[in-house]
């Protein structure tokens, strides 16, 4: 196929995705599910017949997309609303994710006949809420949740992906590298998170210093230099063994606190980039899925999804929030807005590239979990918030 044909195909998929989101949003269909569905329809088992099974490429595309989605989410976060919920948000993003992974992994061992480490791997992959799904759902539907739910949920979803990434990579190393012990992951965790925080903070200060003193002749160059700073933040964190996603989120969050030249234009630009990245990422992941391989796991996948939504996620939330005075209804609401999205599917490509025995089963189960979670939880948030008196 010629270059022009591929360009036509990509532009057509993006065009259809945007138009479909406008039409189907009236029927309360989550927009991210629409993008994923278009990818499936365009895939090798859909009407488009586009064969795509490159997990490495999908992982790379997803990583780049997540960088800009997470940065945009941090940049667009209201610091004044977020500051009071940072402590519970951090506990949810670490301890809450760990508990969710452990409980889900326990269920996976018995339902899927996995080994303990394979169960833990599946639990780690689906343990975090998805920033793209949460940001898009809470903001596009114009849901007005009582304080401090919205800032807490957005902060958690933006900051808990690094924990899921760490757990996934850590469990894979336990499976594939002989002699690796769980205790060895503790110092790695401290370095991973600590360096991620440090790099994000330093790069935010540097970016602010640079932009305030730059006097570029063309305004259009300010978003361009911000793109380079975002990518530098991610890569520098990786060089010093820090978590790049955490660094990017912290940088965006810190920059959102201050006023600087062309901030409004930069925020709008990155909002558009984030939407483009979501479309590209979900369509790509949809292309990677073979529905015929997912169908054999439909009942087991449904059971794990239900247990994740009503047992594992609530357990993580309720235990994490024990030290804080918060109404039970709010804790239930936080538990229900545990949307899974692109991050679990991207993390599910890690076992594929690592050559794990149960990698295909894990990927298909994870895809099913994400689709059901986004559909059921994403569409029911307005109703649940009204039933709990939190709208």
Coordinates of C-alpha atoms in Angstrom, one line a residue:
X1 CA 0.0 0.0 0.0
X2 CA 1.2 3.5 -0.8
X3 CA 2.1 6.2 1.7
X4 CA -0.9 8.2 0.5
X5 CA -3.2 5.3 1.1
X6 CA -2.0 4.9 4.7
X7 CA -2.2 8.7 5.3
X8 CA -5.8 8.6 3.9
X9 CA -6.6 5.6 6.2
X10 CA -5.3 7.3 9.4
X11 CA -7.0 10.5 8.7
X12 CA -10.3 8.7 7.9
X13 CA -10.1 6.8 11.2
X14 CA -9.5 10.0 13.2
X15 CA -12.3 11.7 11.3
X16 CA -14.8 8.9 11.9
X17 CA -13.8 8.8 15.6
X18 CA -14.5 12.5 16.2
X19 CA -17.8 12.4 14.3
X20 CA -18.9 9.2 16.1
X21 CA -18.1 10.7 19.5
X22 CA -20.4 13.6 18.7
X23 CA -23.3 11.4 17.6
X24 CA -23.0 8.5 20.2
X25 CA -22.3 10.8 23.2
X26 CA -26.0 11.7 23.1
X27 CA -26.8 8.0 23.9
X28 CA -24.4 8.2 26.9
X29 CA -21.8 5.9 25.3
X30 CA -18.3 6.7 26.7
X31 CA -16.2 8.4 24.1
X32 CA -13.2 6.2 24.7
X33 CA -15.2 3.1 24.1
X34 CA -16.2 4.6 20.8
X35 CA -12.5 5.0 19.7
X36 CA -11.7 1.5 20.9
X37 CA -14.7 0.1 18.9
X38 CA -13.6 1.9 15.7
X39 CA -10.2 0.3 16.1
X40 CA -11.8 -3.2 16.4
X41 CA -14.1 -2.6 13.4
X42 CA -11.1 -1.5 11.3
X43 CA -9.0 -4.5 12.4
X44 CA -8.3 -7.8 10.7
X45 CA -11.6 -9.4 12.0
X46 CA -13.7 -6.3 11.3
X47 CA -14.9 -4.6 8.2
X48 CA -11.6 -2.7 7.6
X49 CA -9.5 -5.9 7.4
X50 CA -6.4 -4.1 8.6
X51 CA -4.0 -6.7 10.1
X52 CA -2.0 -5.4 13.0
X53 CA -0.4 -7.6 15.7
X54 CA 2.7 -5.6 16.6
X55 CA 2.7 -5.4 20.4
X56 CA 6.0 -3.6 20.5
X57 CA 4.8 -0.8 18.2
X58 CA 1.4 -0.6 20.1
X59 CA 3.3 -0.3 23.4
X60 CA 5.5 2.5 22.0
X61 CA 2.5 4.5 20.6
X62 CA 0.6 4.0 23.9
X63 CA 3.6 5.3 25.9
X64 CA 4.0 8.4 23.9
X65 CA 0.2 9.1 24.0
X66 CA 0.1 8.6 27.8
X67 CA 2.9 11.1 28.3
X68 CA 0.9 13.9 26.7
X69 CA -2.5 12.8 28.2
X70 CA -1.1 12.7 31.8
X71 CA 0.8 16.0 31.3
X72 CA -2.4 17.7 30.0
X73 CA -4.4 16.3 32.9
X74 CA -1.8 17.7 35.4
X75 CA -1.6 21.1 33.6
X76 CA -5.4 21.4 33.6
X77 CA -5.8 20.5 37.3
X78 CA -6.9 23.2 39.7
X79 CA -4.1 23.3 42.4
X80 CA -6.3 25.1 45.0
X81 CA -8.8 22.2 44.9
X82 CA -6.2 19.5 44.6
X83 CA -3.9 20.7 47.5
X84 CA -6.3 19.6 50.4
X85 CA -6.6 16.0 48.9
X86 CA -3.0 15.3 48.1
X87 CA -2.4 13.0 51.1
X88 CA -5.4 10.8 50.6
X89 CA -4.7 10.8 46.9
X90 CA -1.1 9.6 47.4
X91 CA -2.3 6.8 49.7
X92 CA -4.9 5.8 47.1
X93 CA -2.3 5.9 44.4
X94 CA 0.1 3.6 46.3
X95 CA -1.5 1.5 49.0
X96 CA -4.8 1.4 47.2
X97 CA -3.3 0.2 44.0
X98 CA -1.3 -2.5 45.8
X99 CA -4.4 -3.8 47.7
X100 CA -6.4 -3.8 44.4
X101 CA -3.6 -5.8 42.7
X102 CA -3.3 -8.3 45.5
X103 CA -7.1 -9.0 45.8
X104 CA -7.5 -9.2 42.0
X105 CA -4.5 -11.5 41.7
X106 CA -5.9 -13.8 44.3
X107 CA -9.2 -14.1 42.3
X108 CA -7.2 -14.7 39.1
X109 CA -5.3 -17.6 40.6
X110 CA -8.5 -19.5 41.3
X111 CA -10.6 -18.4 38.3
X112 CA -7.9 -18.7 35.6
X113 CA -5.8 -21.5 37.2
X114 CA -2.8 -19.1 37.2
X115 CA 0.3 -19.4 39.4
X116 CA 0.6 -16.9 42.2
X117 CA 3.0 -14.7 40.2
X118 CA 0.8 -14.9 37.1
X119 CA -2.2 -13.9 39.1
X120 CA -0.2 -11.0 40.7
X121 CA 0.8 -9.9 37.2
X122 CA -2.8 -9.7 36.0
X123 CA -3.8 -7.9 39.2
X124 CA -0.9 -5.4 38.8
X125 CA -1.9 -4.6 35.2
X126 CA -5.5 -3.8 36.1
X127 CA -4.8 -2.2 39.5
X128 CA -4.8 1.5 38.6
X129 CA -7.5 3.8 37.4
X130 CA -7.0 5.3 34.0
X131 CA -6.2 9.0 33.8
X132 CA -7.5 9.4 30.2
X133 CA -10.8 7.6 31.1
X134 CA -11.4 9.5 34.4
X135 CA -10.4 12.9 33.0
X136 CA -12.6 12.4 29.9
X137 CA -15.6 11.0 31.7
X138 CA -15.7 13.5 34.6
X139 CA -15.1 16.5 32.3
X140 CA -16.9 15.6 29.1
X141 CA -20.1 14.7 30.9
X142 CA -20.0 17.9 33.0
X143 CA -20.6 15.9 36.2
X144 CA -20.7 18.0 39.3
X145 CA -19.6 15.9 42.2
X146 CA -19.5 17.2 45.7
X147 CA -16.1 18.3 47.1
X148 CA -13.5 16.8 47.4
X149 CA -14.5 14.0 45.0
X150 CA -13.6 15.4 41.6
X151 CA -10.1 16.7 42.5
X152 CA -9.3 13.6 44.5
X153 CA -10.4 11.3 41.7
X154 CA -8.5 13.2 39.1
X155 CA -5.3 13.4 41.2
X156 CA -5.5 9.7 42.0
X157 CA -6.0 8.7 38.4
X158 CA -3.1 10.9 37.3
X159 CA -0.7 9.7 39.9
X160 CA -1.5 6.0 40.3
X161 CA -0.4 4.8 36.9
X162 CA 3.3 4.9 38.0
X163 CA 2.5 2.4 40.8
X164 CA 0.8 0.0 38.4
X165 CA 3.7 0.3 35.9
X166 CA 6.2 -0.4 38.7
X167 CA 4.2 -3.4 40.0
X168 CA 3.9 -4.8 36.5
X169 CA 7.6 -4.5 35.6
X170 CA 8.5 -5.8 39.1
X171 CA 6.3 -9.0 38.8
X172 CA 7.6 -9.6 35.3
X173 CA 11.2 -9.5 36.6
X174 CA 10.2 -12.0 39.4
X175 CA 8.9 -14.4 36.7
X176 CA 11.6 -14.0 34.1
X177 CA 14.8 -13.3 36.1
X178 CA 16.0 -16.1 38.3
X179 CA 17.1 -15.1 41.8
X180 CA 14.9 -12.0 41.9
X181 CA 13.2 -11.7 45.2
X182 CA 10.2 -9.5 46.2
X183 CA 12.2 -7.8 48.9
X184 CA 14.5 -6.4 46.2
X185 CA 11.6 -4.4 44.8
X186 CA 11.4 -2.1 47.8
X187 CA 14.5 -0.1 47.2
X188 CA 13.6 0.0 43.5
X189 CA 10.2 1.4 44.4
X190 CA 11.8 4.2 46.5
X191 CA 14.2 5.2 43.7
X192 CA 11.5 4.9 41.1
X193 CA 9.0 7.2 42.8
X194 CA 11.6 9.5 44.5
X195 CA 13.5 10.3 41.3
X196 CA 10.2 10.7 39.4
X197 CA 9.0 13.3 41.9
X198 CA 12.4 15.1 41.9
X199 CA 12.7 15.2 38.1
X200 CA 9.1 16.4 37.7
X201 CA 9.6 19.2 40.2
X202 CA 13.0 20.3 38.9
X203 CA 11.8 20.3 35.3
X204 CA 8.7 22.3 36.2
X205 CA 10.8 24.9 37.8
X206 CA 13.2 25.0 34.8
X207 CA 10.3 25.2 32.3
X208 CA 8.8 28.1 34.2
X209 CA 12.1 29.9 34.4
X210 CA 12.7 29.3 30.7
X211 CA 9.3 30.3 29.4
X212 CA 9.1 33.5 31.5
X213 CA 12.5 34.6 30.1
X214 CA 12.1 33.5 26.5
X215 CA 10.9 36.2 24.2
X216 CA 10.1 34.2 21.1
X217 CA 9.1 36.2 18.0
X218 CA 6.4 33.7 17.1
X219 CA 3.7 32.7 19.6
X220 CA 3.2 29.4 17.9
X221 CA 6.6 28.3 19.1
X222 CA 5.6 28.3 22.7
X223 CA 3.6 25.1 22.5
X224 CA 6.4 23.6 20.4
X225 CA 9.0 24.2 23.1
X226 CA 6.6 22.9 25.7
X227 CA 6.3 19.6 23.8
X228 CA 10.1 19.3 23.9
X229 CA 10.1 20.0 27.7
X230 CA 7.5 17.4 28.3
X231 CA 9.4 14.7 26.4
X232 CA 12.7 15.8 28.1
X233 CA 11.0 15.4 31.5
X234 CA 10.0 11.8 30.7
X235 CA 13.3 10.8 29.2
X236 CA 15.5 12.4 31.9
X237 CA 13.4 10.6 34.6
X238 CA 14.1 7.3 32.7
X239 CA 17.9 8.1 32.6
X240 CA 18.1 8.5 36.4
X241 CA 15.9 5.4 37.0
X242 CA 12.9 7.5 37.9
X243 CA 9.3 7.0 36.9
X244 CA 8.7 9.1 33.8
X245 CA 4.9 9.2 34.0
X246 CA 5.0 10.5 37.6
X247 CA 7.6 13.1 36.5
X248 CA 5.4 14.3 33.7
X249 CA 2.3 14.5 35.9
X250 CA 4.1 16.4 38.6
X251 CA 5.6 18.8 36.0
X252 CA 2.1 19.5 34.6
X253 CA 0.6 19.9 38.1
X254 CA 3.4 22.3 39.2
X255 CA 3.1 24.4 36.0
X256 CA -0.6 24.6 36.4
X257 CA -0.1 26.5 39.7
X258 CA 1.6 29.5 38.2
X259 CA 0.9 32.1 35.6
X260 CA 3.3 32.4 32.6
X261 CA 3.4 33.8 29.1
X262 CA 0.8 32.2 26.7
X263 CA -0.4 29.8 29.4
X264 CA -4.0 29.8 28.1
X265 CA -2.9 29.0 24.5
X266 CA -0.5 26.3 25.7
X267 CA -3.3 24.6 27.8
X268 CA -5.7 24.7 24.9
X269 CA -3.0 23.3 22.6
X270 CA -2.2 20.4 24.9
X271 CA -5.8 19.7 25.5
X272 CA -6.1 19.2 21.7
X273 CA -3.0 17.1 21.7
X274 CA -4.3 14.9 24.5
X275 CA -7.6 14.3 22.6
X276 CA -5.6 13.3 19.4
X277 CA -3.4 11.0 21.5
X278 CA -6.5 9.3 23.0
X279 CA -7.9 8.7 19.6
X280 CA -4.7 7.3 18.2
X281 CA -4.0 5.2 21.3
X282 CA -7.4 3.6 21.6
X283 CA -7.8 3.0 17.8
X284 CA -4.4 1.4 17.8
X285 CA -5.2 -0.8 20.8
X286 CA -8.5 -1.7 19.1
X287 CA -6.6 -2.8 16.0
X288 CA -4.3 -5.0 18.2
X289 CA -7.3 -6.9 19.5
X290 CA -8.6 -10.1 17.9
X291 CA -12.2 -10.5 19.1
X292 CA -12.2 -14.2 18.3
X293 CA -9.4 -14.7 20.9
X294 CA -11.3 -12.6 23.5
X295 CA -14.6 -14.6 23.2
X296 CA -13.4 -17.8 24.9
X297 CA -12.7 -15.9 28.1
X298 CA -15.9 -13.9 28.2
X299 CA -17.4 -15.5 31.3
X300 CA -14.1 -15.7 33.2
X301 CA -13.4 -12.1 32.2
X302 CA -16.8 -11.0 33.3
X303 CA -16.4 -12.6 36.7
X304 CA -13.0 -11.0 37.2
X305 CA -14.4 -7.6 36.1
X306 CA -17.3 -7.8 38.6
X307 CA -15.0 -8.9 41.4
X308 CA -12.6 -6.0 40.5
X309 CA -15.4 -3.5 40.6
X310 CA -17.3 -4.6 43.7
X311 CA -14.6 -6.3 45.8
X312 CA -11.0 -5.4 44.9
X313 CA -11.3 -1.7 44.1
X314 CA -13.6 -1.0 47.1
X315 CA -11.2 -2.9 49.4
X316 CA -8.3 -0.7 48.2
X317 CA -10.3 2.5 48.6
X318 CA -11.9 1.7 52.0
X319 CA -8.6 0.5 53.6
X320 CA -6.6 3.4 52.2
X321 CA -9.1 6.0 53.4
X322 CA -9.5 4.6 57.0
X323 CA -7.4 7.4 58.5
X324 CA -9.5 10.2 56.9
X325 CA -12.9 11.5 58.0
X326 CA -15.1 11.0 55.0
X327 CA -18.7 9.9 54.6
X328 CA -19.2 6.3 53.5
X329 CA -21.2 7.4 50.5
X330 CA -18.2 9.4 49.2
X331 CA -15.9 6.4 49.6
X332 CA -18.4 4.2 47.6
X333 CA -18.4 6.9 44.9
X334 CA -14.6 6.9 44.8
X335 CA -14.7 3.1 44.5
X336 CA -17.2 3.2 41.6
X337 CA -15.2 5.7 39.6
X338 CA -12.4 3.1 39.2
X339 CA -12.4 3.3 35.5
X340 CA -9.9 1.1 33.7
X341 CA -8.8 2.3 30.3
X342 CA -5.7 2.4 28.1
X343 CA -3.1 2.0 30.8
X344 CA -4.1 -1.7 31.6
X345 CA -4.2 -2.5 27.9
X346 CA -0.7 -1.0 27.3
X347 CA 0.6 -2.8 30.4
X348 CA -0.9 -6.0 29.0
X349 CA 1.6 -5.7 26.1
X350 CA 4.5 -5.9 28.5
X351 CA 4.1 -9.7 29.1
X352 CA 3.7 -10.2 25.4
X353 CA 7.0 -8.5 24.7
X354 CA 8.6 -10.3 27.7
X355 CA 7.5 -13.8 26.5
X356 CA 5.4 -14.7 29.5
X357 CA 3.6 -18.0 29.0
X358 CA 0.1 -16.7 29.8
X359 CA 0.7 -13.4 28.0
X360 CA -2.1 -13.9 25.4
X361 CA -4.6 -14.9 28.1
X362 CA -3.7 -11.9 30.2
X363 CA -4.0 -9.5 27.3
X364 CA -7.5 -10.8 26.3
X365 CA -8.8 -10.8 29.8
X366 CA -7.5 -7.3 30.4
X367 CA -9.1 -6.0 27.2
X368 CA -12.4 -7.5 28.3
X369 CA -12.0 -5.9 31.8
X370 CA -11.3 -2.5 30.3
X371 CA -14.3 -2.6 27.9
X372 CA -16.8 -3.7 30.5
X373 CA -15.4 -1.2 33.1
X374 CA -15.6 1.8 30.8
X375 CA -19.0 0.8 29.6
X376 CA -20.7 0.0 32.9
X377 CA -19.0 2.4 35.3
X378 CA -18.5 5.2 32.7
X379 CA -22.2 5.3 31.8
X380 CA -23.5 4.9 35.4
X381 CA -21.5 7.6 37.1
X382 CA -24.3 10.2 36.8
X383 CA -26.9 7.8 38.1
X384 CA -24.7 6.5 41.0
X385 CA -23.8 10.0 42.1
X386 CA -27.5 11.0 42.3
X387 CA -28.4 7.8 44.2
X388 CA -25.7 8.5 46.7
X389 CA -26.7 12.2 47.0
X390 CA -23.3 13.4 45.7
X391 CA -24.4 15.1 42.5

